[in-house]
Amino acid sequence: METNRLNNFKNHLEQYNEKFTIINEDNLITATSVKFTEPTIEEKELDLIKFHQKMLKNNNIQLMNKFKETKRNEIKKYKESHRKKEANKPITPYRQEIINTLNNPANGFNLALTLNFNPVNLSGLFNLQMVQNKVDEWWKLYCAYTLGRDASKYKTMNYIGTVEHFESNIHAHLSIKHPQKSMTDEFIYDEELAIKTLWKTVQMSGTVYLDKIFSDGWFYYQTKDINFQNHLIFSPN
């Protein structure tokens, strides 16, 4: 009876297609994969560190979402509230054309980015071409970060941007076509950190705000400046 029991147990293990150490003691049969090794103290400590890092990241993502929620609500409502303000001043055909272009799913714009310059001295420091050059320099870094060093792939990404407040709080709003299809909270969190690092290599005082485009209110927000058509910038790809 005991032999049959042991043989049945061995036959059952064959389905796993690996070797086991079998112990038959005190009427109890146990099997341990020979692949299994007890983790070292260092490995256990590393796993614990990774666990805490993951928990910290999840907490940071929750905080990020709470912070962004206010801006998201503002943008969602912007289209409606802005139209009420423009009751006696309809949207120009050119602005509507730009909004339609940005909002067209075939064009693939899926990320909303604000690049803040935060310069120490604004006096005559920036004009449109200078801003375009700065953003282009960052864009090449970002494309390389996203797609690697093969520049022929960069045409799969592009942006259309507007620049606001040259004489005060200069910043650029960009709608970006990004190859990432799944815009998870974790992706936005990681991508914002990466963009911040890359932007600071170009504009040391710079800060960023990134989110997925979840409402066409963003396109109305992006083109809200009365002279936006004179402050457009485009990706060089």
Tab-separated table of C-alpha atoms in Angstrom, residues 18-179:
chain	number	residue	atom	x	y	z
A	18	GLU	CA	11.345	18.818	-13.522
A	19	LYS	CA	13.310	16.996	-10.876
A	20	PHE	CA	12.172	16.743	-7.248
A	21	THR	CA	13.751	15.601	-4.003
A	22	ILE	CA	11.202	13.236	-2.395
A	23	ILE	CA	11.109	12.550	1.340
A	24	ASN	CA	8.905	9.876	2.902
A	25	GLU	CA	8.892	10.261	6.679
A	26	ASP	CA	6.309	9.590	9.350
A	27	ASN	CA	3.681	8.615	6.807
A	28	LEU	CA	4.110	12.022	5.073
A	29	ILE	CA	5.473	12.313	1.541
A	30	THR	CA	6.922	15.694	0.530
A	31	ALA	CA	8.597	16.860	-2.677
A	32	THR	CA	10.902	19.826	-3.174
A	33	SER	CA	11.971	21.024	-6.613
A	34	VAL	CA	15.735	20.813	-7.022
A	35	LYS	CA	15.460	24.202	-8.724
A	36	PHE	CA	14.341	25.780	-5.479
A	37	THR	CA	17.009	27.349	-3.315
A	38	GLU	CA	16.433	29.213	-0.115
A	39	PRO	CA	16.858	32.982	-0.754
A	40	THR	CA	19.889	34.547	0.842
A	41	ILE	CA	19.554	37.289	3.449
A	42	GLU	CA	20.656	39.810	0.816
A	43	GLU	CA	18.006	38.588	-1.629
A	44	LYS	CA	15.309	38.796	1.037
A	45	GLU	CA	16.385	42.338	1.923
A	46	LEU	CA	16.360	43.318	-1.768
A	47	ASP	CA	12.839	41.921	-2.180
A	48	LEU	CA	11.727	43.905	0.853
A	49	ILE	CA	13.240	47.089	-0.565
A	50	LYS	CA	11.477	46.486	-3.895
A	51	PHE	CA	8.199	45.941	-2.060
A	52	HIS	CA	8.529	49.226	-0.146
A	53	GLN	CA	9.523	51.062	-3.329
A	54	LYS	CA	6.421	49.746	-5.074
A	55	MET	CA	4.217	50.801	-2.169
A	56	LEU	CA	5.806	54.265	-2.136
A	57	LYS	CA	5.293	54.609	-5.877
A	58	ASN	CA	1.632	53.608	-5.592
A	59	ASN	CA	1.150	56.227	-2.861
A	60	ASN	CA	2.833	58.848	-5.047
A	61	ILE	CA	0.564	57.964	-7.966
A	62	GLN	CA	-2.484	58.429	-5.731
A	63	LEU	CA	-1.184	61.836	-4.632
A	64	MET	CA	-0.475	62.745	-8.259
A	65	ASN	CA	-4.051	61.947	-9.243
A	66	LYS	CA	-5.467	64.045	-6.417
A	67	PHE	CA	-3.247	66.941	-7.499
A	68	LYS	CA	-4.184	66.590	-11.161
A	69	GLU	CA	-7.896	66.156	-10.541
A	70	THR	CA	-8.401	69.899	-10.015
A	71	LYS	CA	-6.724	70.686	-13.336
A	72	ARG	CA	-8.635	67.902	-15.077
A	73	ASN	CA	-11.967	69.285	-13.879
A	74	GLU	CA	-10.950	72.774	-14.993
A	75	ILE	CA	-10.091	71.520	-18.476
A	76	LYS	CA	-13.248	69.401	-18.760
A	77	LYS	CA	-15.362	72.481	-18.031
A	78	TYR	CA	-13.236	74.855	-20.100
A	79	LYS	CA	-14.940	74.201	-23.426
A	80	GLU	CA	-18.394	75.028	-22.033
A	81	SER	CA	-17.338	77.981	-19.869
A	82	HIS	CA	-15.174	79.476	-22.589
A	83	ARG	CA	-17.961	79.292	-25.129
A	84	LYS	CA	-20.241	81.214	-22.775
A	85	LYS	CA	-17.601	83.946	-22.534
A	86	GLU	CA	-17.379	84.003	-26.320
A	87	ALA	CA	-21.128	84.292	-26.871
A	88	ASN	CA	-20.577	87.654	-28.516
A	89	LYS	CA	-17.214	86.670	-29.991
A	90	PRO	CA	-17.428	83.369	-31.888
A	91	ILE	CA	-14.427	81.112	-32.301
A	92	THR	CA	-12.518	82.059	-35.435
A	93	PRO	CA	-12.492	79.615	-38.352
A	94	TYR	CA	-8.733	79.181	-38.018
A	95	ARG	CA	-8.930	78.352	-34.326
A	96	GLN	CA	-11.730	75.885	-34.993
A	97	GLU	CA	-9.613	74.302	-37.731
A	98	ILE	CA	-6.697	73.830	-35.311
A	99	ILE	CA	-9.031	72.405	-32.651
A	100	ASN	CA	-10.527	69.987	-35.189
A	101	THR	CA	-7.053	68.897	-36.280
A	102	LEU	CA	-5.960	68.252	-32.699
A	103	ASN	CA	-9.208	66.482	-31.859
A	104	ASN	CA	-9.198	64.213	-34.933
A	105	PRO	CA	-8.566	60.626	-33.671
A	106	ALA	CA	-6.730	59.834	-36.915
A	107	ASN	CA	-3.984	62.276	-35.889
A	108	GLY	CA	-3.385	60.378	-32.660
A	109	PHE	CA	-2.801	63.193	-30.175
A	110	ASN	CA	-3.005	61.543	-26.751
A	111	LEU	CA	-0.734	63.440	-24.324
A	112	ALA	CA	-1.197	66.949	-22.929
A	113	LEU	CA	2.046	68.580	-21.796
A	114	THR	CA	2.890	71.994	-20.367
A	115	LEU	CA	6.546	73.026	-20.376
A	116	ASN	CA	7.219	75.882	-17.942
A	117	PHE	CA	10.398	77.919	-18.401
A	118	ASN	CA	10.491	79.770	-15.045
A	119	PRO	CA	13.388	82.009	-16.115
A	120	VAL	CA	15.099	84.270	-13.593
A	121	ASN	CA	15.142	87.206	-15.991
A	122	LEU	CA	12.430	87.655	-18.630
A	123	SER	CA	13.641	90.935	-20.115
A	124	GLY	CA	14.034	90.280	-23.842
A	125	LEU	CA	15.105	86.730	-23.121
A	126	PHE	CA	12.620	84.827	-25.260
A	127	ASN	CA	11.000	85.142	-28.643
A	128	LEU	CA	9.074	82.514	-30.583
A	129	GLN	CA	12.125	81.170	-32.421
A	130	MET	CA	14.089	80.823	-29.180
A	131	VAL	CA	11.218	78.887	-27.638
A	132	GLN	CA	10.936	76.684	-30.732
A	133	ASN	CA	14.673	75.946	-30.556
A	134	LYS	CA	14.494	75.063	-26.859
A	135	VAL	CA	11.516	72.773	-27.319
A	136	ASP	CA	13.117	71.153	-30.395
A	137	GLU	CA	16.236	70.406	-28.383
A	138	TRP	CA	14.122	68.765	-25.681
A	139	TRP	CA	12.038	66.946	-28.311
A	140	LYS	CA	15.065	65.197	-29.796
A	141	LEU	CA	16.007	63.961	-26.334
A	142	TYR	CA	12.469	62.805	-25.670
A	143	CYS	CA	12.186	60.944	-28.984
A	144	ALA	CA	15.512	59.224	-28.275
A	145	TYR	CA	14.307	58.302	-24.779
A	146	THR	CA	11.051	56.887	-26.173
A	147	LEU	CA	12.157	55.296	-29.445
A	148	GLY	CA	15.931	54.825	-29.197
A	149	ARG	CA	18.708	56.334	-31.302
A	150	ASP	CA	17.274	55.473	-34.729
A	151	ALA	CA	16.071	58.916	-35.844
A	152	SER	CA	14.067	57.399	-38.705
A	153	LYS	CA	11.538	56.219	-36.102
A	154	TYR	CA	10.968	59.719	-34.712
A	155	LYS	CA	8.368	60.554	-37.357
A	156	THR	CA	5.935	58.307	-35.464
A	157	MET	CA	5.806	61.048	-32.818
A	158	ASN	CA	4.898	64.704	-33.263
A	159	TYR	CA	3.415	67.682	-31.466
A	160	ILE	CA	1.558	70.920	-32.033
A	161	GLY	CA	2.132	73.570	-29.374
A	162	THR	CA	1.200	77.087	-28.377
A	163	VAL	CA	3.320	79.517	-26.361
A	164	GLU	CA	1.847	81.909	-23.799
A	165	HIS	CA	2.977	84.875	-21.673
A	166	PHE	CA	6.354	85.775	-23.158
A	167	GLU	CA	6.697	88.692	-20.766
A	168	SER	CA	5.591	87.029	-17.549
A	169	ASN	CA	5.072	83.309	-16.935
A	170	ILE	CA	6.299	81.930	-20.241
A	171	HIS	CA	5.221	78.372	-20.988
A	172	ALA	CA	4.226	76.111	-23.870
A	173	HIS	CA	1.172	73.858	-24.119
A	174	LEU	CA	1.787	70.816	-26.312
A	175	SER	CA	-0.522	68.178	-27.723
A	176	ILE	CA	1.642	65.134	-28.384
A	177	LYS	CA	1.156	62.091	-30.549
A	178	HIS	CA	2.809	59.296	-28.559
A	179	PRO	CA	3.060	55.622	-29.588
